[in-house]
Tab-separated table of C-alpha atoms in Angstrom:
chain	number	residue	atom	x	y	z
A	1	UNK	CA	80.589	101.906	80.321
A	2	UNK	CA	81.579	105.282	78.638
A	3	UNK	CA	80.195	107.753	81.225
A	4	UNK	CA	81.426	110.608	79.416
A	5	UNK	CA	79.433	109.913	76.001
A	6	UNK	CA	76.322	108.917	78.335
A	7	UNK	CA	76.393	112.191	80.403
A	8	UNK	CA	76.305	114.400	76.612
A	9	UNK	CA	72.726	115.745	75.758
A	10	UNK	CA	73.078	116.370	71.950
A	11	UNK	CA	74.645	114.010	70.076
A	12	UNK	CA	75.649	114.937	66.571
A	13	UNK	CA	76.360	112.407	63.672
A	14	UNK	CA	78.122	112.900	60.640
A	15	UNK	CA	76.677	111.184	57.600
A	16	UNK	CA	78.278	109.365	54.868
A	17	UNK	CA	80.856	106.808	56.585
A	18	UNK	CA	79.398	107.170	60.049
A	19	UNK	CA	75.896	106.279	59.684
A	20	UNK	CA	75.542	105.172	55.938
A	21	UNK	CA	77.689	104.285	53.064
A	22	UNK	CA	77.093	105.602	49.908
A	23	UNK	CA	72.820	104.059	49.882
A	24	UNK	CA	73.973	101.255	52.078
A	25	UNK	CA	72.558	102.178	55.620
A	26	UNK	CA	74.085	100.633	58.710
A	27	UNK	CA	71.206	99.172	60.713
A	28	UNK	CA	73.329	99.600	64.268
A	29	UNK	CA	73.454	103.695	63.601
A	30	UNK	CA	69.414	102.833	63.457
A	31	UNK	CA	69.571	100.847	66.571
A	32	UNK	CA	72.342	103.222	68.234
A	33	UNK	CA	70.115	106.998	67.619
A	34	UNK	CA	66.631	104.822	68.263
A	35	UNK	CA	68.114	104.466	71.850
A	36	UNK	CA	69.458	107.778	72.416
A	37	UNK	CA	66.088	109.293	71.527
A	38	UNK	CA	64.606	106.369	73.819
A	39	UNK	CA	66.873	107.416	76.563
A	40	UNK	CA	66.120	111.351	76.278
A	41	UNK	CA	68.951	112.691	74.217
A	42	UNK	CA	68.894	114.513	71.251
A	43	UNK	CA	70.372	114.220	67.652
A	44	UNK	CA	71.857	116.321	64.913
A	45	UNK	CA	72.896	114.728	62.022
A	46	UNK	CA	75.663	117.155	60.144
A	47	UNK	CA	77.066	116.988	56.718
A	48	UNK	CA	79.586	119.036	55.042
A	49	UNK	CA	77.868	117.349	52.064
A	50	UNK	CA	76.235	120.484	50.538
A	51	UNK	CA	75.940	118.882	46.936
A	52	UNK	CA	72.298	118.171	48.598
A	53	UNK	CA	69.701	119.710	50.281
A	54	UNK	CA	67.709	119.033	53.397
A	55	UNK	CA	64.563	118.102	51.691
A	56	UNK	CA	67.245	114.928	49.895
A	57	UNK	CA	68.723	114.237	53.438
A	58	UNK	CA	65.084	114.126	55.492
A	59	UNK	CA	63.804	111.905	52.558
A	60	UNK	CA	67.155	109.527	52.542
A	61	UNK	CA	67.252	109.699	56.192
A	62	UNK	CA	63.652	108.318	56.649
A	63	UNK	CA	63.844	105.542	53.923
A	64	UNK	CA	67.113	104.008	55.909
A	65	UNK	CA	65.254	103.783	58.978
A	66	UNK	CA	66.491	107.066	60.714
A	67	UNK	CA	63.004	108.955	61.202
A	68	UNK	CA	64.749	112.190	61.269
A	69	UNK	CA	62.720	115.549	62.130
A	70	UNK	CA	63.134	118.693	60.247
A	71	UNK	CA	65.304	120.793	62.657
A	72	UNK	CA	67.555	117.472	63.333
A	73	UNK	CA	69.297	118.031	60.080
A	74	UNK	CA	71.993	120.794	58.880
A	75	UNK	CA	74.739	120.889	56.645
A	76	UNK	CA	77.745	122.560	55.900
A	77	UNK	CA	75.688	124.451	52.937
A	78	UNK	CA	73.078	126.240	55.915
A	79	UNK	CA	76.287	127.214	57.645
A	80	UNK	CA	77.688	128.943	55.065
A	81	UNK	CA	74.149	130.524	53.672
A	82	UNK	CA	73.791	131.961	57.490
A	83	UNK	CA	77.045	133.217	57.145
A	84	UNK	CA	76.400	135.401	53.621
A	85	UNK	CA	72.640	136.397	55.348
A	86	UNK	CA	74.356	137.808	58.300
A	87	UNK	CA	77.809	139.064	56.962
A	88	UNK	CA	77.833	139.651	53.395
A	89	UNK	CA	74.030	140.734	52.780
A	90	UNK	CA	73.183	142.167	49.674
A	91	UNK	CA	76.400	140.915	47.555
A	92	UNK	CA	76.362	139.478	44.139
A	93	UNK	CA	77.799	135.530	44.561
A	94	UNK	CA	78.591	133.026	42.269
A	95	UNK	CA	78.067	129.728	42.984
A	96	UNK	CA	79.961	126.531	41.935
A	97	UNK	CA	77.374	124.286	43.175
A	98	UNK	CA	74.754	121.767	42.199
A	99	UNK	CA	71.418	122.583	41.181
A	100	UNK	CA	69.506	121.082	44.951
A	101	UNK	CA	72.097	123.938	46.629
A	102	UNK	CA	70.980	126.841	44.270
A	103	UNK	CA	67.926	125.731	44.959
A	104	UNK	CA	68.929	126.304	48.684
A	105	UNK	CA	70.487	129.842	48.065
A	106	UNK	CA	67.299	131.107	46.282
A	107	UNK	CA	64.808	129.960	48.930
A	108	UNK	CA	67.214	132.328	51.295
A	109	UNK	CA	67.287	135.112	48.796
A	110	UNK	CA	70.295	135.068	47.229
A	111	UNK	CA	70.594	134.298	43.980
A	112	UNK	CA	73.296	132.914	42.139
A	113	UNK	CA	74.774	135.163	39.255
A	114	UNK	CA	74.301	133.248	35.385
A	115	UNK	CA	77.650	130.911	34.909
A	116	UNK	CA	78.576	133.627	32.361
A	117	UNK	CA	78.652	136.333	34.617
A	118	UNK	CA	81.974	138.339	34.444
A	119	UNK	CA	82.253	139.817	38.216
A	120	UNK	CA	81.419	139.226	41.483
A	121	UNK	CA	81.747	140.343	45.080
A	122	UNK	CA	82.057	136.821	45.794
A	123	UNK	CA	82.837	133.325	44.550
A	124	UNK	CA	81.352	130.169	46.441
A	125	UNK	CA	82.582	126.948	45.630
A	126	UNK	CA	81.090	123.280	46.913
A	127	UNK	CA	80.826	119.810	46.185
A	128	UNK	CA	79.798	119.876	42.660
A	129	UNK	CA	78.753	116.845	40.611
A	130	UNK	CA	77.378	118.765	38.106
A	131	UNK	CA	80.536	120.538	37.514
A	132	UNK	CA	82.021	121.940	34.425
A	133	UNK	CA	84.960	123.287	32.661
A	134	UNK	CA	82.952	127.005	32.304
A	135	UNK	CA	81.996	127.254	35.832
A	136	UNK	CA	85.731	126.932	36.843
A	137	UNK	CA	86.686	129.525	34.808
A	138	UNK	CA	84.410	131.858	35.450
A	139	UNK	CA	85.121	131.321	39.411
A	140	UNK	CA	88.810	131.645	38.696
A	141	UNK	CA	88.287	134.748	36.264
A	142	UNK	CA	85.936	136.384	39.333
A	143	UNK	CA	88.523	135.402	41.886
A	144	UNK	CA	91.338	136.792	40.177
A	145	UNK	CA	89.200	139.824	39.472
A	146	UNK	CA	88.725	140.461	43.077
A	147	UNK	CA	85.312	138.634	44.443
A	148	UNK	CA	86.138	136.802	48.132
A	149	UNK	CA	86.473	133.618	47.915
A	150	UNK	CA	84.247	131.039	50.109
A	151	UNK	CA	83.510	127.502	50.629
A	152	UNK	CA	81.428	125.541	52.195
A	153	UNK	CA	83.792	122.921	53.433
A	154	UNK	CA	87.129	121.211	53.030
A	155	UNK	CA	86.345	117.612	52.656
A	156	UNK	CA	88.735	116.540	50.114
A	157	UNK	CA	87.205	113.109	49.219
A	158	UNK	CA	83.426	111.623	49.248
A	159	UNK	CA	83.063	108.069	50.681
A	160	UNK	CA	81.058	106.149	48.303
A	161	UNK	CA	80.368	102.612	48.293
A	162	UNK	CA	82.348	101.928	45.336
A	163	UNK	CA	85.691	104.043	47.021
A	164	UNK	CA	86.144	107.612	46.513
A	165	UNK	CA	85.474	110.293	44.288
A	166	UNK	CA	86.488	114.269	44.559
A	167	UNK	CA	84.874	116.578	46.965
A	168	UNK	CA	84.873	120.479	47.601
A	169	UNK	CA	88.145	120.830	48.912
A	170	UNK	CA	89.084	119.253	45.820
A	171	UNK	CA	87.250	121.820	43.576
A	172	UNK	CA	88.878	124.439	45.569
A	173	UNK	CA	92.301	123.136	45.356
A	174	UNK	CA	91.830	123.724	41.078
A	175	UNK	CA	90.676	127.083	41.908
A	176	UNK	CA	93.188	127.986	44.394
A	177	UNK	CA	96.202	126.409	42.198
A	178	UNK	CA	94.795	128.524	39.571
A	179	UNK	CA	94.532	131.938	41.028
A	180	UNK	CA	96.787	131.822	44.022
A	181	UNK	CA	94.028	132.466	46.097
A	182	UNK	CA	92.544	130.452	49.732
A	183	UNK	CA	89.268	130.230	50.086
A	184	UNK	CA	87.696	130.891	53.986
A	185	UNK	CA	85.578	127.647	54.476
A	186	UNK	CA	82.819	126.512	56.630
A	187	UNK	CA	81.127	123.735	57.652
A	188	UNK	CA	83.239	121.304	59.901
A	189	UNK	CA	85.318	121.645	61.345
A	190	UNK	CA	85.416	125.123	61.764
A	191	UNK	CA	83.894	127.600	64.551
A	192	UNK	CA	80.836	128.866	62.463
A	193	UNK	CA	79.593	125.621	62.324
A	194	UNK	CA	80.308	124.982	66.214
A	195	UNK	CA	78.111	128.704	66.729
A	196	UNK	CA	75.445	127.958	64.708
A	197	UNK	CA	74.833	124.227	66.494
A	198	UNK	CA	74.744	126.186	69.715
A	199	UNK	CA	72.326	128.746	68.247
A	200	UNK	CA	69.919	126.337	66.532
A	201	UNK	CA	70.080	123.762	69.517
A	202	UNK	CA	70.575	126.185	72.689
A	203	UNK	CA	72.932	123.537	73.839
A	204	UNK	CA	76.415	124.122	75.540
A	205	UNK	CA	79.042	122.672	73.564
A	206	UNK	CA	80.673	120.940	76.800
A	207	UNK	CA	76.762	118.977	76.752
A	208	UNK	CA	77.425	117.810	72.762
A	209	UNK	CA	79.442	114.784	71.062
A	210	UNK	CA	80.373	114.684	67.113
A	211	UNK	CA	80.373	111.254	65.530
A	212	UNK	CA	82.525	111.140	62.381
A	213	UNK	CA	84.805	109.537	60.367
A	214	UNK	CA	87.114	111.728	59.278
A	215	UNK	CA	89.886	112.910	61.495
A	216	UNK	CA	90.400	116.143	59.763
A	217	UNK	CA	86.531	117.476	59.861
A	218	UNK	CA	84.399	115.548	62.335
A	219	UNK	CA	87.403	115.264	65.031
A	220	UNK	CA	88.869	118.452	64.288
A	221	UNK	CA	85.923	120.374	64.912
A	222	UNK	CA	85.815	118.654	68.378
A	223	UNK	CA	89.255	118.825	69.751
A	224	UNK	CA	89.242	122.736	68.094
A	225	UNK	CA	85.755	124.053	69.754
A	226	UNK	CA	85.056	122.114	73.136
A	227	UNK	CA	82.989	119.745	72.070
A	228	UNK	CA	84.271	115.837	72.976
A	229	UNK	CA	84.865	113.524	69.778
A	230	UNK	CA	84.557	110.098	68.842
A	231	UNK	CA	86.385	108.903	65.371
A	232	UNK	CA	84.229	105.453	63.976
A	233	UNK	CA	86.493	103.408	61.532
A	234	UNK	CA	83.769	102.554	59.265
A	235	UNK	CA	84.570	105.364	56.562
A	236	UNK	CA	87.654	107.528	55.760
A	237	UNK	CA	90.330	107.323	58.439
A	238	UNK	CA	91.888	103.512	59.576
A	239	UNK	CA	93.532	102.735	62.827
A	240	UNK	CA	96.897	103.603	61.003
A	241	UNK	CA	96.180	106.987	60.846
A	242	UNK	CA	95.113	107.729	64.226
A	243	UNK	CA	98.415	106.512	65.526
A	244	UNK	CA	100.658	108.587	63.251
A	245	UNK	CA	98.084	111.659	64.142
A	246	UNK	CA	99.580	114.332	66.431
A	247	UNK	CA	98.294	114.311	69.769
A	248	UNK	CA	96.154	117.485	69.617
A	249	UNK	CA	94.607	115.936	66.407
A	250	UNK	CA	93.503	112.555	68.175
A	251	UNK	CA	89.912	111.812	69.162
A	252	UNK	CA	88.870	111.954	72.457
A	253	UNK	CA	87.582	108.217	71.794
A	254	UNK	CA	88.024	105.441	68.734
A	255	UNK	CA	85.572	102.799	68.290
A	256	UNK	CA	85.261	100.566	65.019
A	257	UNK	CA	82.047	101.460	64.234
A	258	UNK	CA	78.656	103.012	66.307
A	259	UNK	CA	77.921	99.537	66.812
A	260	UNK	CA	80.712	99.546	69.680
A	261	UNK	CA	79.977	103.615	71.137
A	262	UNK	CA	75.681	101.775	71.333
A	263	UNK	CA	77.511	98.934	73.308
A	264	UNK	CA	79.594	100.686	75.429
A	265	UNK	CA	77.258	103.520	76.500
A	266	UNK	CA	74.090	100.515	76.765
A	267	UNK	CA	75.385	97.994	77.515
């Protein structure tokens, strides 16, 4: 039995590769958060996924069998919207971002400039499906005119049930080989997004445990901030890759899948 994991009180689950593939749900992350809520803990499902918003994640959450609540959901996207509320108030931003996280920035009152804007006091780039040749260069042509540059998170690959496709570190990588300039980014696995947990939740980070499948995000965003970290090996990162990681980079635990951590923990 894993007494560490069992003692935790918020338990916090990345998405895509940990507790879903792509639309293909995996019905022990069901069985695994059914019993955690049964057994008086409490869940946070996180995504550096900000191509969507909550409303998309509480619906696709309930039709897999999840039965999420409202304030059990964040993403990388809220982090970085918190951030520009609290820190950058009142600046112009333009957005490289799909039409659901607009969506997002308007409902928080800031709205994104018009892709043909010239300037701006900052430049936010995402996970963009919707992308297009003209909002890269007008990021690139406000970045090199002087606008910060932000993101909401460095994931440079999505899991998808038919293998990868490019993320937002991705997207940033074309703006930053283009201008010269590094964007500051949020979501996992960086401290923001470890402060804002704490906030929302009012739960010590040595109480939580991040679920993920990535060792550079989900794990990294443990082993950085206090917080103890389990890899799964049913998305990104395989058993190879843990080995050749350095030490400080490894996860506290690896398991194959959540199927294992219910097991373990249960019984």
């Amino acid at each position: 039995m894993n007494c560490v994991l069992k003692e935790k009180e918020l338990f916090i689950f990345d998405m895509d590769g940990t507790i879903y593939l792509g639309g293909r749900v995996f019905p022990f992350a069901v069985d695994f958060i059914n019993r955690l809520r049964e057994n008086g803990k409490r869940v946070l499902f996180f995504t550096n996924n900000a191509s969507h918003n909550n409303d998309f994640y509480m619906q696709k959450l309930s039709r897999l069998g999840f039965s999420p609540k409202r304030e059990e959901i964040m993403s990388s996207g809220d982090v970085t919207i918190a951030f520009l509320k609290r820190h950058r108030a009142g600046k112009s931003v333009y957005l490289v971002g799909t039409p659901e996280l607009e969506t997002m920035f308007r409902e928080n009152g800031i709205e994104p400039l018009p892709h043909d804007t010239e300037r701006a006091d900052i430049v936010v780039s995402s996970f963009d499906t919707t992308l297009t040749y003209e909002k890269l260069d007008t990021a690139c042509r406000c970045v090199r005119g002087g606008a910060e540059y932000l993101s909401t998170h460095p994931d440079y690959n999505c899991p998808t049930e038919t293998g990868f496709i490019p993320d937002s570190g991705a997207i940033a990588a074309f703006i930053t080989a283009s201008t010269g300039v590094s964007p500051r980014y949020f979501g996992k696995p960086y401290a923001d997004t470890v402060t804002m947990i704490c906030e929302v939740t009012e739960v010590d980070r040595k109480k939580m445990c991040i679920f993920g499948d990535r060792l550079y995000t989900d794990i990294a965003l443990g082993k950085q901030h206090g917080v103890t970290a389990t890899l799964v090996l049913s998305g990104e990162t395989t058993k190879e890759q843990v080995e050749h990681a350095a030490d400080k980079d490894k996860p506290d635990y690896v398991y194959p899948s959540l199927l294992e951590v219910d097991h373990d923990i249960f019984g």
